[in-house]
Amino acid sequence: MAIKLTTAQRSQWTYLQGLLRKFSEATDRGSREVIANEYLTNSRGFREVFPADHEYWLGRARMALFLNEDKAGREAAAMMAKINSPTPVVQVLVAQFRQRGWLKDGSEKSRLGGDFVIQALELQMVYVEPGTFVMGSTFAPNEGPLTKVTITHPFWFGKYEITRRHWRTVMGSDFNDGEEPGLPKVGVSWLEAMGFCERLTNFERAAGRIPAGYAFTLPTEAQWEYACRAGSDADMVSDLSDVAWFADNSGGRLHPIGEKTPNAWGIGNMLGNASEWCLDYYADNLPGGEQIDPQGPTSGTLRAVRGGNFGSPAANCRPAKRGRAFAEGKDGATDKVGFRIVLTRLAQ
């Protein structure tokens, strides 16, 4: 990754590289401890200059591992999020992190068995690994600028949207006449969707079925697009009719979940059928640059909506397509909007 550095930054980088060499050459623990402390102390304010540099993050992780310091787990998680290449050095470090219990997210995955099913809803939750992707597109002004996003913590993503049967199970309300239980629950406001998540969290937490520090909620826009793309950087889905109900094939109506092919990560109905609420306040543009676990603006009047719906043309059923609506669901703007849930780590 080519980065332009100022003279001071280049000097700092050279100094850190020198410390790494000294650490490797040192033969006694006392000398290594001094060097490790010096490296971490001098690199604290240098983090943003090399946000994705392989050698920089390896250095930080090695020093933290050697010192066995309190923040070592944080360094380990940061390294995992920044380094995608499974080189032998990285594999050795990861094994040591896991042995010492620093990669907490891995233990949570084991506890829930990777993918898991919410038994009361018979809804599968798909385990999504942390990673980095380019969010947005150049199709429309509100889909840019292109933003490099790093997701640092794993999360579990609903395989399908919440249906009317799911809604009745959690909220206790009955179907309206003519409603099919397997159809996505639409016409629900953002506030009502969040109420569903809170009630489900309380129920599952009381039963001891979700890890401490995690909750069911709506996905952030970043989580939603990351899961929708499933590793693809394409702006359009080439086989849209296979994966989505949209204007060309829906017959102008909703369809039950699970009737289309899931994406590469096993997540279904992300495009078309019912549009989906996201957690974020809506912003007219993406933030741009490089972002870590973005959650959108801190205030606003609208909430983000993603995915397109059964009445949308193909051009509106894309991973980067962004919409918005009032959280209260006023003016009938949510007639085609539903939601899906994620199980994710609460903000620290």
Short mmCIF file of C-alpha atoms in Angstrom, two decimals:
data_model
loop_
_atom_site.label_atom_id
_atom_site.label_comp_id
_atom_site.label_asym_id
_atom_site.label_seq_id
_atom_site.Cartn_x
_atom_site.Cartn_y
_atom_site.Cartn_z
CA MET A 1 0.00 0.00 0.00
CA ALA A 2 1.71 3.20 -1.16
CA ILE A 3 1.40 6.10 1.27
CA LYS A 4 3.00 9.55 1.00
CA LEU A 5 4.81 10.37 4.22
CA THR A 6 6.11 13.64 5.58
CA THR A 7 9.75 13.83 6.61
CA ALA A 8 8.75 13.44 10.27
CA GLN A 9 6.55 10.44 9.52
CA ARG A 10 9.28 8.77 7.49
CA SER A 11 11.71 9.33 10.35
CA GLN A 12 9.26 7.77 12.82
CA TRP A 13 8.67 4.80 10.53
CA THR A 14 12.42 4.22 10.13
CA TYR A 15 12.83 4.41 13.90
CA LEU A 16 10.10 1.78 14.46
CA GLN A 17 11.69 -0.51 11.90
CA GLY A 18 15.00 -0.14 13.72
CA LEU A 19 13.35 -1.13 17.00
CA LEU A 20 11.93 -4.26 15.35
CA ARG A 21 15.41 -5.24 14.18
CA LYS A 22 16.88 -4.62 17.63
CA PHE A 23 14.14 -6.70 19.21
CA SER A 24 14.93 -9.62 16.89
CA GLU A 25 18.64 -9.38 17.58
CA ALA A 26 18.38 -9.01 21.38
CA THR A 27 19.38 -12.14 23.29
CA ASP A 28 18.16 -11.42 26.84
CA ARG A 29 14.63 -10.80 28.10
CA GLY A 30 15.46 -7.54 29.83
CA SER A 31 16.65 -5.92 26.62
CA ARG A 32 13.64 -7.20 24.68
CA GLU A 33 11.25 -5.85 27.31
CA VAL A 34 12.80 -2.39 27.07
CA ILE A 35 12.60 -2.44 23.28
CA ALA A 36 9.00 -3.75 23.25
CA ASN A 37 7.85 -1.01 25.61
CA GLU A 38 9.67 1.60 23.56
CA TYR A 39 8.11 0.36 20.31
CA LEU A 40 4.55 0.44 21.68
CA THR A 41 5.08 3.83 23.34
CA ASN A 42 6.41 5.40 20.15
CA SER A 43 3.79 3.83 17.87
CA ARG A 44 0.68 4.81 19.84
CA GLY A 45 0.18 8.08 17.96
CA PHE A 46 1.37 6.64 14.65
CA ARG A 47 -1.56 4.25 14.19
CA GLU A 48 -3.53 6.21 11.60
CA VAL A 49 -0.57 6.75 9.28
CA PHE A 50 -0.42 3.04 8.45
CA PRO A 51 -3.99 1.86 9.10
CA ALA A 52 -3.59 -1.31 7.03
CA ASP A 53 0.15 -1.86 6.85
CA HIS A 54 1.08 -5.50 7.34
CA GLU A 55 4.46 -5.02 8.98
CA TYR A 56 3.31 -2.23 11.30
CA TRP A 57 0.48 -4.30 12.79
CA LEU A 58 2.62 -7.40 13.04
CA GLY A 59 5.12 -5.35 15.02
CA ARG A 60 2.47 -4.08 17.42
CA ALA A 61 1.07 -7.56 17.94
CA ARG A 62 4.50 -9.09 18.53
CA MET A 63 5.40 -6.49 21.13
CA ALA A 64 2.08 -6.88 22.94
CA LEU A 65 2.40 -10.65 22.87
CA PHE A 66 5.90 -10.50 24.35
CA LEU A 67 4.90 -8.14 27.15
CA ASN A 68 1.65 -9.99 27.93
CA GLU A 69 0.21 -6.60 28.77
CA ASP A 70 -3.41 -5.78 29.57
CA LYS A 71 -4.04 -4.31 26.12
CA ALA A 72 -2.60 -7.28 24.28
CA GLY A 73 -6.04 -8.59 23.41
CA ARG A 74 -6.91 -5.29 21.77
CA GLU A 75 -3.72 -5.39 19.73
CA ALA A 76 -4.49 -8.97 18.73
CA ALA A 77 -8.00 -8.08 17.55
CA ALA A 78 -6.68 -5.06 15.66
CA MET A 79 -4.06 -7.18 13.93
CA MET A 80 -6.67 -9.75 12.93
CA ALA A 81 -8.83 -7.04 11.38
CA LYS A 82 -5.94 -5.46 9.48
CA ILE A 83 -4.01 -8.45 8.17
CA ASN A 84 -5.73 -10.73 5.68
CA SER A 85 -2.73 -12.75 4.47
CA PRO A 86 -2.42 -16.04 6.44
CA THR A 87 1.40 -16.14 6.35
CA PRO A 88 3.22 -18.55 8.69
CA VAL A 89 4.15 -15.65 11.01
CA VAL A 90 0.52 -14.56 11.26
CA GLN A 91 -0.65 -18.14 11.83
CA VAL A 92 1.81 -18.56 14.72
CA LEU A 93 0.69 -15.29 16.31
CA VAL A 94 -2.99 -16.19 15.95
CA ALA A 95 -2.39 -19.57 17.59
CA GLN A 96 -0.66 -17.86 20.52
CA PHE A 97 -3.47 -15.31 20.82
CA ARG A 98 -6.07 -18.06 20.95
CA GLN A 99 -4.06 -20.08 23.48
CA ARG A 100 -3.96 -17.08 25.80
CA GLY A 101 -7.66 -16.37 25.34
CA TRP A 102 -7.16 -12.98 23.75
CA LEU A 103 -9.32 -13.56 20.68
CA LYS A 104 -12.60 -13.41 22.58
CA ASP A 105 -14.69 -13.34 19.40
CA GLY A 106 -13.45 -16.81 18.52
CA SER A 107 -14.63 -18.16 21.86
CA GLU A 108 -18.05 -16.60 21.33
CA LYS A 109 -18.28 -18.32 17.96
CA SER A 110 -17.50 -21.64 19.62
CA ARG A 111 -20.12 -21.03 22.29
CA LEU A 112 -22.89 -20.54 19.73
CA GLY A 113 -21.48 -23.08 17.30
CA GLY A 114 -20.83 -20.71 14.37
CA ASP A 115 -24.21 -20.38 12.67
CA PHE A 116 -27.02 -20.97 15.14
CA VAL A 117 -30.80 -21.07 15.18
CA ILE A 118 -33.07 -18.93 17.34
CA GLN A 119 -35.28 -21.82 18.37
CA ALA A 120 -38.36 -19.78 19.24
CA LEU A 121 -38.35 -18.28 15.74
CA GLU A 122 -36.80 -21.16 13.81
CA LEU A 123 -34.58 -18.50 12.27
CA GLN A 124 -30.98 -19.25 11.35
CA MET A 125 -28.33 -16.67 12.24
CA VAL A 126 -25.33 -16.74 9.92
CA TYR A 127 -21.91 -16.15 11.46
CA VAL A 128 -20.04 -13.35 9.64
CA GLU A 129 -16.28 -13.00 10.07
CA PRO A 130 -14.61 -9.57 10.48
CA GLY A 131 -13.01 -8.13 7.36
CA THR A 132 -12.47 -5.17 5.07
CA PHE A 133 -14.44 -4.12 1.98
CA VAL A 134 -15.13 -1.08 -0.19
CA MET A 135 -18.53 0.37 0.63
CA GLY A 136 -20.61 2.34 -1.84
CA SER A 137 -20.50 2.87 -5.60
CA THR A 138 -20.30 5.57 -8.26
CA PHE A 139 -23.88 4.98 -9.48
CA ALA A 140 -25.47 7.81 -7.46
CA PRO A 141 -24.21 10.76 -5.39
CA ASN A 142 -25.56 9.37 -2.12
CA GLU A 143 -23.68 6.08 -2.68
CA GLY A 144 -20.30 7.79 -2.54
CA PRO A 145 -17.59 8.55 -2.02
CA LEU A 146 -16.20 5.01 -2.05
CA THR A 147 -15.27 4.18 1.54
CA LYS A 148 -12.87 1.51 2.75
CA VAL A 149 -14.56 -0.08 5.76
CA THR A 150 -13.06 -2.46 8.30
CA ILE A 151 -15.43 -4.57 10.39
CA THR A 152 -13.41 -5.50 13.48
CA HIS A 153 -15.86 -7.78 15.31
CA PRO A 154 -17.83 -10.77 14.05
CA PHE A 155 -21.61 -10.69 14.10
CA TRP A 156 -24.51 -13.04 13.39
CA PHE A 157 -26.81 -11.98 10.55
CA GLY A 158 -30.37 -13.15 10.05
CA LYS A 159 -30.51 -15.57 7.11
CA TYR A 160 -33.88 -14.05 6.17
CA GLU A 161 -36.04 -11.06 7.00
CA ILE A 162 -38.32 -11.15 10.03
CA THR A 163 -41.63 -12.64 8.95
CA ARG A 164 -45.15 -12.08 10.17
CA ARG A 165 -44.92 -15.34 12.13
CA HIS A 166 -41.68 -14.17 13.79
CA TRP A 167 -43.36 -10.89 14.63
CA ARG A 168 -46.38 -12.57 16.23
CA THR A 169 -44.13 -14.90 18.26
CA VAL A 170 -42.15 -12.05 19.81
CA MET A 171 -44.68 -9.20 19.91
CA GLY A 172 -47.84 -11.21 20.56
CA SER A 173 -49.94 -9.59 17.84
CA ASP A 174 -52.17 -11.52 15.46
CA PHE A 175 -52.11 -11.61 11.67
CA ASN A 176 -54.45 -9.43 9.72
CA ASP A 177 -56.95 -11.19 7.46
CA GLY A 178 -55.25 -12.66 4.42
CA GLU A 179 -51.69 -12.33 5.71
CA GLU A 180 -49.42 -15.29 5.07
CA PRO A 181 -47.20 -16.16 8.07
CA GLY A 182 -44.10 -16.69 5.90
CA LEU A 183 -44.17 -13.26 4.27
CA PRO A 184 -41.73 -10.57 5.45
CA LYS A 185 -43.25 -8.28 8.06
CA VAL A 186 -43.60 -4.92 6.28
CA GLY A 187 -45.24 -1.65 7.18
CA VAL A 188 -43.32 -1.67 10.45
CA SER A 189 -41.59 1.50 11.61
CA TRP A 190 -37.93 1.69 12.59
CA LEU A 191 -39.03 2.25 16.19
CA GLU A 192 -41.21 -0.85 16.12
CA ALA A 193 -38.39 -2.92 14.61
CA MET A 194 -36.06 -1.80 17.40
CA GLY A 195 -38.76 -2.71 19.92
CA PHE A 196 -38.82 -6.23 18.46
CA CYS A 197 -35.03 -6.47 18.82
CA GLU A 198 -35.11 -5.30 22.43
CA ARG A 199 -37.80 -7.77 23.41
CA LEU A 200 -36.03 -10.67 21.67
CA THR A 201 -32.73 -9.71 23.36
CA ASN A 202 -34.32 -9.69 26.79
CA PHE A 203 -35.94 -13.09 26.19
CA GLU A 204 -32.82 -14.80 24.84
CA ARG A 205 -30.52 -13.19 27.41
CA ALA A 206 -32.73 -14.32 30.29
CA ALA A 207 -32.53 -17.85 28.91
CA GLY A 208 -28.72 -17.64 28.74
CA ARG A 209 -28.61 -18.20 24.99
CA ILE A 210 -26.57 -15.17 23.86
CA PRO A 211 -23.08 -14.09 24.96
CA ALA A 212 -22.62 -11.30 27.49
CA GLY A 213 -22.12 -7.95 25.81
CA TYR A 214 -24.12 -8.91 22.69
CA ALA A 215 -27.65 -7.93 21.67
CA PHE A 216 -30.09 -8.33 18.81
CA THR A 217 -30.49 -5.12 16.85
CA LEU A 218 -30.74 -3.79 13.30
CA PRO A 219 -27.61 -4.01 11.14
CA THR A 220 -25.60 -0.90 10.49
CA GLU A 221 -25.43 0.13 6.85
CA ALA A 222 -21.84 -1.14 6.80
CA GLN A 223 -22.80 -4.53 8.24
CA TRP A 224 -25.72 -4.79 5.82
CA GLU A 225 -23.68 -4.02 2.70
CA TYR A 226 -20.78 -6.21 3.87
CA ALA A 227 -23.15 -9.16 4.32
CA CYS A 228 -24.97 -8.42 1.05
CA ARG A 229 -21.77 -8.28 -0.98
CA ALA A 230 -20.50 -11.53 0.60
CA GLY A 231 -17.01 -10.89 -0.68
CA SER A 232 -18.00 -9.47 -4.08
CA ASP A 233 -17.02 -6.01 -5.28
CA ALA A 234 -19.49 -6.01 -8.19
CA ASP A 235 -21.93 -3.11 -8.42
CA MET A 236 -24.68 -5.24 -9.96
CA VAL A 237 -25.76 -8.83 -9.29
CA SER A 238 -25.57 -10.69 -12.61
CA ASP A 239 -28.18 -13.31 -11.69
CA LEU A 240 -30.69 -10.99 -10.02
CA SER A 241 -33.73 -13.09 -10.99
CA ASP A 242 -32.20 -16.05 -9.17
CA VAL A 243 -31.68 -14.19 -5.91
CA ALA A 244 -34.40 -11.53 -5.76
CA TRP A 245 -38.08 -10.73 -6.23
CA PHE A 246 -38.23 -7.36 -8.01
CA ALA A 247 -40.41 -5.52 -10.52
CA ASP A 248 -39.64 -7.87 -13.41
CA ASN A 249 -40.63 -11.13 -11.69
CA SER A 250 -42.58 -10.44 -8.48
CA GLY A 251 -46.02 -9.95 -9.97
CA GLY A 252 -46.29 -6.78 -7.89
CA ARG A 253 -46.46 -8.57 -4.52
CA LEU A 254 -44.43 -9.89 -1.62
CA HIS A 255 -43.25 -13.50 -1.61
CA PRO A 256 -42.45 -15.86 1.28
CA ILE A 257 -38.86 -15.95 2.49
CA GLY A 258 -36.50 -18.63 1.24
CA GLU A 259 -37.76 -18.94 -2.33
CA LYS A 260 -34.63 -17.51 -3.92
CA THR A 261 -30.98 -18.61 -3.93
CA PRO A 262 -28.92 -17.31 -0.96
CA ASN A 263 -25.72 -15.36 -1.60
CA ALA A 264 -22.19 -16.74 -1.26
CA TRP A 265 -22.37 -16.51 2.55
CA GLY A 266 -25.69 -18.31 2.74
CA ILE A 267 -27.82 -15.22 3.38
CA GLY A 268 -31.10 -15.00 1.48
CA ASN A 269 -33.47 -12.31 0.17
CA MET A 270 -31.07 -9.41 0.69
CA LEU A 271 -32.19 -7.75 -2.52
CA GLY A 272 -35.80 -7.15 -3.54
CA ASN A 273 -38.97 -8.50 -1.88
CA ALA A 274 -38.98 -6.26 1.24
CA SER A 275 -36.71 -3.28 1.74
CA GLU A 276 -34.90 -3.36 5.09
CA TRP A 277 -34.30 -0.90 7.91
CA CYS A 278 -30.74 -0.26 9.03
CA LEU A 279 -29.62 1.06 12.39
CA ASP A 280 -28.00 4.27 11.12
CA TYR A 281 -29.39 7.72 10.77
CA TYR A 282 -29.41 8.51 7.07
CA ALA A 283 -26.65 10.74 5.68
CA ASP A 284 -26.66 12.24 2.20
CA ASN A 285 -23.20 10.78 1.54
CA LEU A 286 -20.86 8.09 2.81
CA PRO A 287 -17.96 9.35 4.95
CA GLY A 288 -15.20 8.42 2.49
CA GLY A 289 -11.61 7.53 3.35
CA GLU A 290 -11.01 4.60 5.69
CA GLN A 291 -13.53 3.83 8.44
CA ILE A 292 -13.57 1.29 11.27
CA ASP A 293 -16.99 -0.07 12.30
CA PRO A 294 -18.91 3.01 11.06
CA GLN A 295 -22.38 3.60 12.49
CA GLY A 296 -23.49 6.66 10.54
CA PRO A 297 -24.30 10.14 11.87
CA THR A 298 -25.06 10.70 15.56
CA SER A 299 -28.33 12.48 14.79
CA GLY A 300 -30.83 13.09 12.00
CA THR A 301 -34.49 12.93 11.00
CA LEU A 302 -34.40 9.87 8.72
CA ARG A 303 -33.12 6.29 9.04
CA ALA A 304 -31.33 4.32 6.33
CA VAL A 305 -33.17 1.71 4.25
CA ARG A 306 -31.46 -0.88 2.05
CA GLY A 307 -32.08 -3.63 -0.51
CA GLY A 308 -34.90 -2.52 -2.81
CA ASN A 309 -38.24 -4.35 -2.83
CA PHE A 310 -40.69 -6.32 -4.98
CA GLY A 311 -41.68 -3.16 -6.87
CA SER A 312 -38.15 -1.92 -7.53
CA PRO A 313 -36.48 -1.99 -10.96
CA ALA A 314 -33.27 -3.99 -11.21
CA ALA A 315 -31.18 -0.80 -10.95
CA ASN A 316 -32.51 -0.27 -7.42
CA CYS A 317 -31.70 -3.80 -6.25
CA ARG A 318 -27.97 -3.40 -5.74
CA PRO A 319 -25.70 -3.87 -2.69
CA ALA A 320 -24.82 -0.15 -2.59
CA LYS A 321 -28.31 1.27 -3.24
CA ARG A 322 -29.33 3.53 -0.34
CA GLY A 323 -32.79 4.71 0.69
CA ARG A 324 -34.30 6.42 3.73
CA ALA A 325 -37.54 6.87 5.65
CA PHE A 326 -38.83 8.47 8.82
CA ALA A 327 -38.24 6.29 11.87
CA GLU A 328 -41.87 6.73 12.88
CA GLY A 329 -43.01 5.26 9.55
CA LYS A 330 -45.28 8.19 8.78
CA ASP A 331 -46.87 9.03 5.41
CA GLY A 332 -47.12 5.37 4.40
CA ALA A 333 -43.45 5.35 3.36
CA THR A 334 -42.80 1.98 5.01
CA ASP A 335 -45.47 -0.10 3.22
CA LYS A 336 -42.72 -2.10 1.52
CA VAL A 337 -40.12 -1.87 4.31
CA GLY A 338 -39.34 -4.74 6.65
CA PHE A 339 -36.21 -5.67 8.58
CA ARG A 340 -33.80 -8.39 9.55
CA ILE A 341 -31.84 -8.72 12.75
CA VAL A 342 -28.21 -9.09 13.73
CA LEU A 343 -26.65 -10.34 16.94
CA THR A 344 -23.72 -8.02 17.48
CA ARG A 345 -21.38 -6.72 20.14
CA LEU A 346 -22.65 -3.71 22.06
CA ALA A 347 -20.57 -0.54 21.84
CA GLN A 348 -17.93 -0.44 24.57
#
